[in-house]
């Protein structure tokens, strides 16, 4: 992660004590921090400034975190989003992931763990830094432009979240290799990830819905039963 850039983090949290606590710890790690107490205010501030990551609570007055996440993901596909929830049921976490959040944390949490999650997500967002001769990789109808961090199918750009892009980059650079879920977690989220490994499955499901002709019968992102997933190169496509 670059040391000479000040990253801008937006906290959207209605409980002032939690918001201030998060802000203090992020500022101690040299981040620029903005605050919002409602979903509407969060959207306004996200649109006003170049935000790198939004730390977004689910339970907000007015527009809830799910709707805010959906809007932000539609308007800013490459923005990082970490969702906060006071609930521990899987359905809440998975619902947030389906809306396009990159990561989630359950309250109460250690503020330093949130800082680590922010840094891990920023590393995913900076994955564009590669050598010039490795800028573009093409497989069948797909093309990944690593320098500009863009993904195409039949020359039409497909918007991917930072996490989705990181997974696709791993797959396309390693065609035919079966990756365990833990390997994908380590490569994409980092060794300091303490969340539910189901986050991999949800992102794979989202990716299939975006890039496969028939997501229920994927040709490229294949499930390796008992192991994980692999990218299947199709020479005849």
PDB file of N, CA and C in Angstrom, residues 64-104:
ATOM      1  N   UNK A  64     -31.589   2.753   4.997  1.00  0.00           N
ATOM      2  CA  UNK A  64     -30.722   1.852   5.758  1.00  0.00           C
ATOM      3  C   UNK A  64     -29.433   1.544   4.998  1.00  0.00           C
ATOM      4  N   UNK A  65     -28.527   0.857   5.684  1.00  0.00           N
ATOM      5  CA  UNK A  65     -27.220   0.575   5.111  1.00  0.00           C
ATOM      6  C   UNK A  65     -27.267  -0.267   3.856  1.00  0.00           C
ATOM      7  N   UNK A  66     -28.227  -1.186   3.777  1.00  0.00           N
ATOM      8  CA  UNK A  66     -28.343  -2.017   2.584  1.00  0.00           C
ATOM      9  C   UNK A  66     -28.618  -1.156   1.347  1.00  0.00           C
ATOM     10  N   UNK A  67     -29.555  -0.217   1.487  1.00  0.00           N
ATOM     11  CA  UNK A  67     -29.920   0.634   0.355  1.00  0.00           C
ATOM     12  C   UNK A  67     -28.775   1.581  -0.006  1.00  0.00           C
ATOM     13  N   UNK A  68     -28.102   2.111   1.018  1.00  0.00           N
ATOM     14  CA  UNK A  68     -26.950   2.975   0.762  1.00  0.00           C
ATOM     15  C   UNK A  68     -25.873   2.212  -0.004  1.00  0.00           C
ATOM     16  N   UNK A  69     -25.605   0.978   0.433  1.00  0.00           N
ATOM     17  CA  UNK A  69     -24.607   0.135  -0.225  1.00  0.00           C
ATOM     18  C   UNK A  69     -24.985  -0.104  -1.683  1.00  0.00           C
ATOM     19  N   UNK A  70     -26.254  -0.407  -1.923  1.00  0.00           N
ATOM     20  CA  UNK A  70     -26.735  -0.676  -3.277  1.00  0.00           C
ATOM     21  C   UNK A  70     -26.538   0.544  -4.174  1.00  0.00           C
ATOM     22  N   UNK A  71     -26.869   1.728  -3.643  1.00  0.00           N
ATOM     23  CA  UNK A  71     -26.733   2.965  -4.426  1.00  0.00           C
ATOM     24  C   UNK A  71     -25.265   3.274  -4.705  1.00  0.00           C
ATOM     25  N   UNK A  72     -24.433   3.184  -3.662  1.00  0.00           N
ATOM     26  CA  UNK A  72     -23.016   3.490  -3.828  1.00  0.00           C
ATOM     27  C   UNK A  72     -22.343   2.518  -4.798  1.00  0.00           C
ATOM     28  N   UNK A  73     -22.701   1.254  -4.702  1.00  0.00           N
ATOM     29  CA  UNK A  73     -22.083   0.263  -5.589  1.00  0.00           C
ATOM     30  C   UNK A  73     -22.469   0.531  -7.031  1.00  0.00           C
ATOM     31  N   UNK A  74     -23.692   0.997  -7.240  1.00  0.00           N
ATOM     32  CA  UNK A  74     -24.139   1.314  -8.597  1.00  0.00           C
ATOM     33  C   UNK A  74     -23.429   2.553  -9.135  1.00  0.00           C
ATOM     34  N   UNK A  75     -23.232   3.560  -8.287  1.00  0.00           N
ATOM     35  CA  UNK A  75     -22.630   4.816  -8.733  1.00  0.00           C
ATOM     36  C   UNK A  75     -21.109   4.787  -8.720  1.00  0.00           C
ATOM     37  N   UNK A  76     -20.527   4.018  -7.798  1.00  0.00           N
ATOM     38  CA  UNK A  76     -19.069   3.972  -7.648  1.00  0.00           C
ATOM     39  C   UNK A  76     -18.616   2.509  -7.530  1.00  0.00           C
ATOM     40  N   UNK A  77     -18.551   1.803  -8.648  1.00  0.00           N
ATOM     41  CA  UNK A  77     -18.254   0.362  -8.621  1.00  0.00           C
ATOM     42  C   UNK A  77     -16.927   0.008  -7.952  1.00  0.00           C
ATOM     43  N   UNK A  78     -15.943   0.898  -8.007  1.00  0.00           N
ATOM     44  CA  UNK A  78     -14.620   0.566  -7.462  1.00  0.00           C
ATOM     45  C   UNK A  78     -14.410   1.083  -6.045  1.00  0.00           C
ATOM     46  N   UNK A  79     -15.417   1.708  -5.465  1.00  0.00           N
ATOM     47  CA  UNK A  79     -15.304   2.193  -4.089  1.00  0.00           C
ATOM     48  C   UNK A  79     -15.298   0.998  -3.124  1.00  0.00           C
ATOM     49  N   UNK A  80     -14.467   1.051  -2.088  1.00  0.00           N
ATOM     50  CA  UNK A  80     -14.453   0.010  -1.074  1.00  0.00           C
ATOM     51  C   UNK A  80     -15.571   0.215  -0.069  1.00  0.00           C
ATOM     52  N   UNK A  81     -16.258  -0.868   0.314  1.00  0.00           N
ATOM     53  CA  UNK A  81     -17.353  -0.765   1.278  1.00  0.00           C
ATOM     54  C   UNK A  81     -17.206  -1.856   2.335  1.00  0.00           C
ATOM     55  N   UNK A  82     -17.159  -1.445   3.591  1.00  0.00           N
ATOM     56  CA  UNK A  82     -17.142  -2.372   4.723  1.00  0.00           C
ATOM     57  C   UNK A  82     -18.408  -2.129   5.532  1.00  0.00           C
ATOM     58  N   UNK A  83     -19.199  -3.161   5.719  1.00  0.00           N
ATOM     59  CA  UNK A  83     -20.481  -3.011   6.404  1.00  0.00           C
ATOM     60  C   UNK A  83     -20.369  -3.432   7.869  1.00  0.00           C
ATOM     61  N   UNK A  84     -21.031  -2.666   8.735  1.00  0.00           N
ATOM     62  CA  UNK A  84     -21.064  -2.962  10.170  1.00  0.00           C
ATOM     63  C   UNK A  84     -22.455  -3.438  10.546  1.00  0.00           C
ATOM     64  N   UNK A  85     -22.518  -4.486  11.363  1.00  0.00           N
ATOM     65  CA  UNK A  85     -23.808  -4.984  11.815  1.00  0.00           C
ATOM     66  C   UNK A  85     -23.724  -5.421  13.268  1.00  0.00           C
ATOM     67  N   UNK A  86     -24.793  -5.158  14.010  1.00  0.00           N
ATOM     68  CA  UNK A  86     -24.871  -5.593  15.395  1.00  0.00           C
ATOM     69  C   UNK A  86     -25.464  -6.989  15.480  1.00  0.00           C
ATOM     70  N   UNK A  87     -25.881  -7.513  14.346  1.00  0.00           N
ATOM     71  CA  UNK A  87     -26.509  -8.831  14.319  1.00  0.00           C
ATOM     72  C   UNK A  87     -25.491  -9.878  13.876  1.00  0.00           C
ATOM     73  N   UNK A  88     -25.642 -11.091  14.394  1.00  0.00           N
ATOM     74  CA  UNK A  88     -24.663 -12.133  14.076  1.00  0.00           C
ATOM     75  C   UNK A  88     -25.225 -13.220  13.168  1.00  0.00           C
ATOM     76  N   UNK A  89     -26.523 -13.151  12.818  1.00  0.00           N
ATOM     77  CA  UNK A  89     -27.100 -14.179  11.965  1.00  0.00           C
ATOM     78  C   UNK A  89     -26.485 -14.132  10.574  1.00  0.00           C
ATOM     79  N   UNK A  90     -26.263 -15.299  10.013  1.00  0.00           N
ATOM     80  CA  UNK A  90     -25.668 -15.389   8.682  1.00  0.00           C
ATOM     81  C   UNK A  90     -26.463 -14.611   7.646  1.00  0.00           C
ATOM     82  N   UNK A  91     -27.803 -14.622   7.760  1.00  0.00           N
ATOM     83  CA  UNK A  91     -28.629 -14.004   6.736  1.00  0.00           C
ATOM     84  C   UNK A  91     -28.327 -12.513   6.617  1.00  0.00           C
ATOM     85  N   UNK A  92     -28.013 -11.871   7.737  1.00  0.00           N
ATOM     86  CA  UNK A  92     -27.709 -10.438   7.687  1.00  0.00           C
ATOM     87  C   UNK A  92     -26.383 -10.193   6.990  1.00  0.00           C
ATOM     88  N   UNK A  93     -25.378 -11.010   7.326  1.00  0.00           N
ATOM     89  CA  UNK A  93     -24.063 -10.837   6.713  1.00  0.00           C
ATOM     90  C   UNK A  93     -24.132 -11.116   5.219  1.00  0.00           C
ATOM     91  N   UNK A  94     -24.795 -12.197   4.851  1.00  0.00           N
ATOM     92  CA  UNK A  94     -24.861 -12.578   3.449  1.00  0.00           C
ATOM     93  C   UNK A  94     -25.655 -11.562   2.648  1.00  0.00           C
ATOM     94  N   UNK A  95     -26.721 -11.012   3.227  1.00  0.00           N
ATOM     95  CA  UNK A  95     -27.518 -10.014   2.526  1.00  0.00           C
ATOM     96  C   UNK A  95     -26.670  -8.799   2.194  1.00  0.00           C
ATOM     97  N   UNK A  96     -25.837  -8.377   3.147  1.00  0.00           N
ATOM     98  CA  UNK A  96     -24.949  -7.250   2.897  1.00  0.00           C
ATOM     99  C   UNK A  96     -23.971  -7.544   1.783  1.00  0.00           C
ATOM    100  N   UNK A  97     -23.455  -8.755   1.746  1.00  0.00           N
ATOM    101  CA  UNK A  97     -22.507  -9.133   0.706  1.00  0.00           C
ATOM    102  C   UNK A  97     -23.178  -9.165  -0.661  1.00  0.00           C
ATOM    103  N   UNK A  98     -24.426  -9.601  -0.701  1.00  0.00           N
ATOM    104  CA  UNK A  98     -25.137  -9.665  -1.974  1.00  0.00           C
ATOM    105  C   UNK A  98     -25.368  -8.274  -2.543  1.00  0.00           C
ATOM    106  N   UNK A  99     -25.483  -7.274  -1.681  1.00  0.00           N
ATOM    107  CA  UNK A  99     -25.672  -5.908  -2.157  1.00  0.00           C
ATOM    108  C   UNK A  99     -24.368  -5.313  -2.682  1.00  0.00           C
ATOM    109  N   UNK A 100     -23.244  -5.976  -2.436  1.00  0.00           N
ATOM    110  CA  UNK A 100     -21.999  -5.513  -3.029  1.00  0.00           C
ATOM    111  C   UNK A 100     -20.952  -5.034  -2.056  1.00  0.00           C
ATOM    112  N   UNK A 101     -21.153  -5.236  -0.748  1.00  0.00           N
ATOM    113  CA  UNK A 101     -20.123  -4.841   0.200  1.00  0.00           C
ATOM    114  C   UNK A 101     -18.902  -5.751   0.057  1.00  0.00           C
ATOM    115  N   UNK A 102     -17.713  -5.209   0.299  1.00  0.00           N
ATOM    116  CA  UNK A 102     -16.479  -5.978   0.162  1.00  0.00           C
ATOM    117  C   UNK A 102     -16.169  -6.789   1.410  1.00  0.00           C
ATOM    118  N   UNK A 103     -16.627  -6.309   2.546  1.00  0.00           N
ATOM    119  CA  UNK A 103     -16.311  -6.970   3.809  1.00  0.00           C
ATOM    120  C   UNK A 103     -17.367  -6.560   4.829  1.00  0.00           C
ATOM    121  N   UNK A 104     -17.382  -7.220   5.967  1.00  0.00           N
ATOM    122  CA  UNK A 104     -18.325  -6.880   7.026  1.00  0.00           C
ATOM    123  C   UNK A 104     -17.668  -7.126   8.377  1.00  0.00           C
TER     124      UNK A 104
END
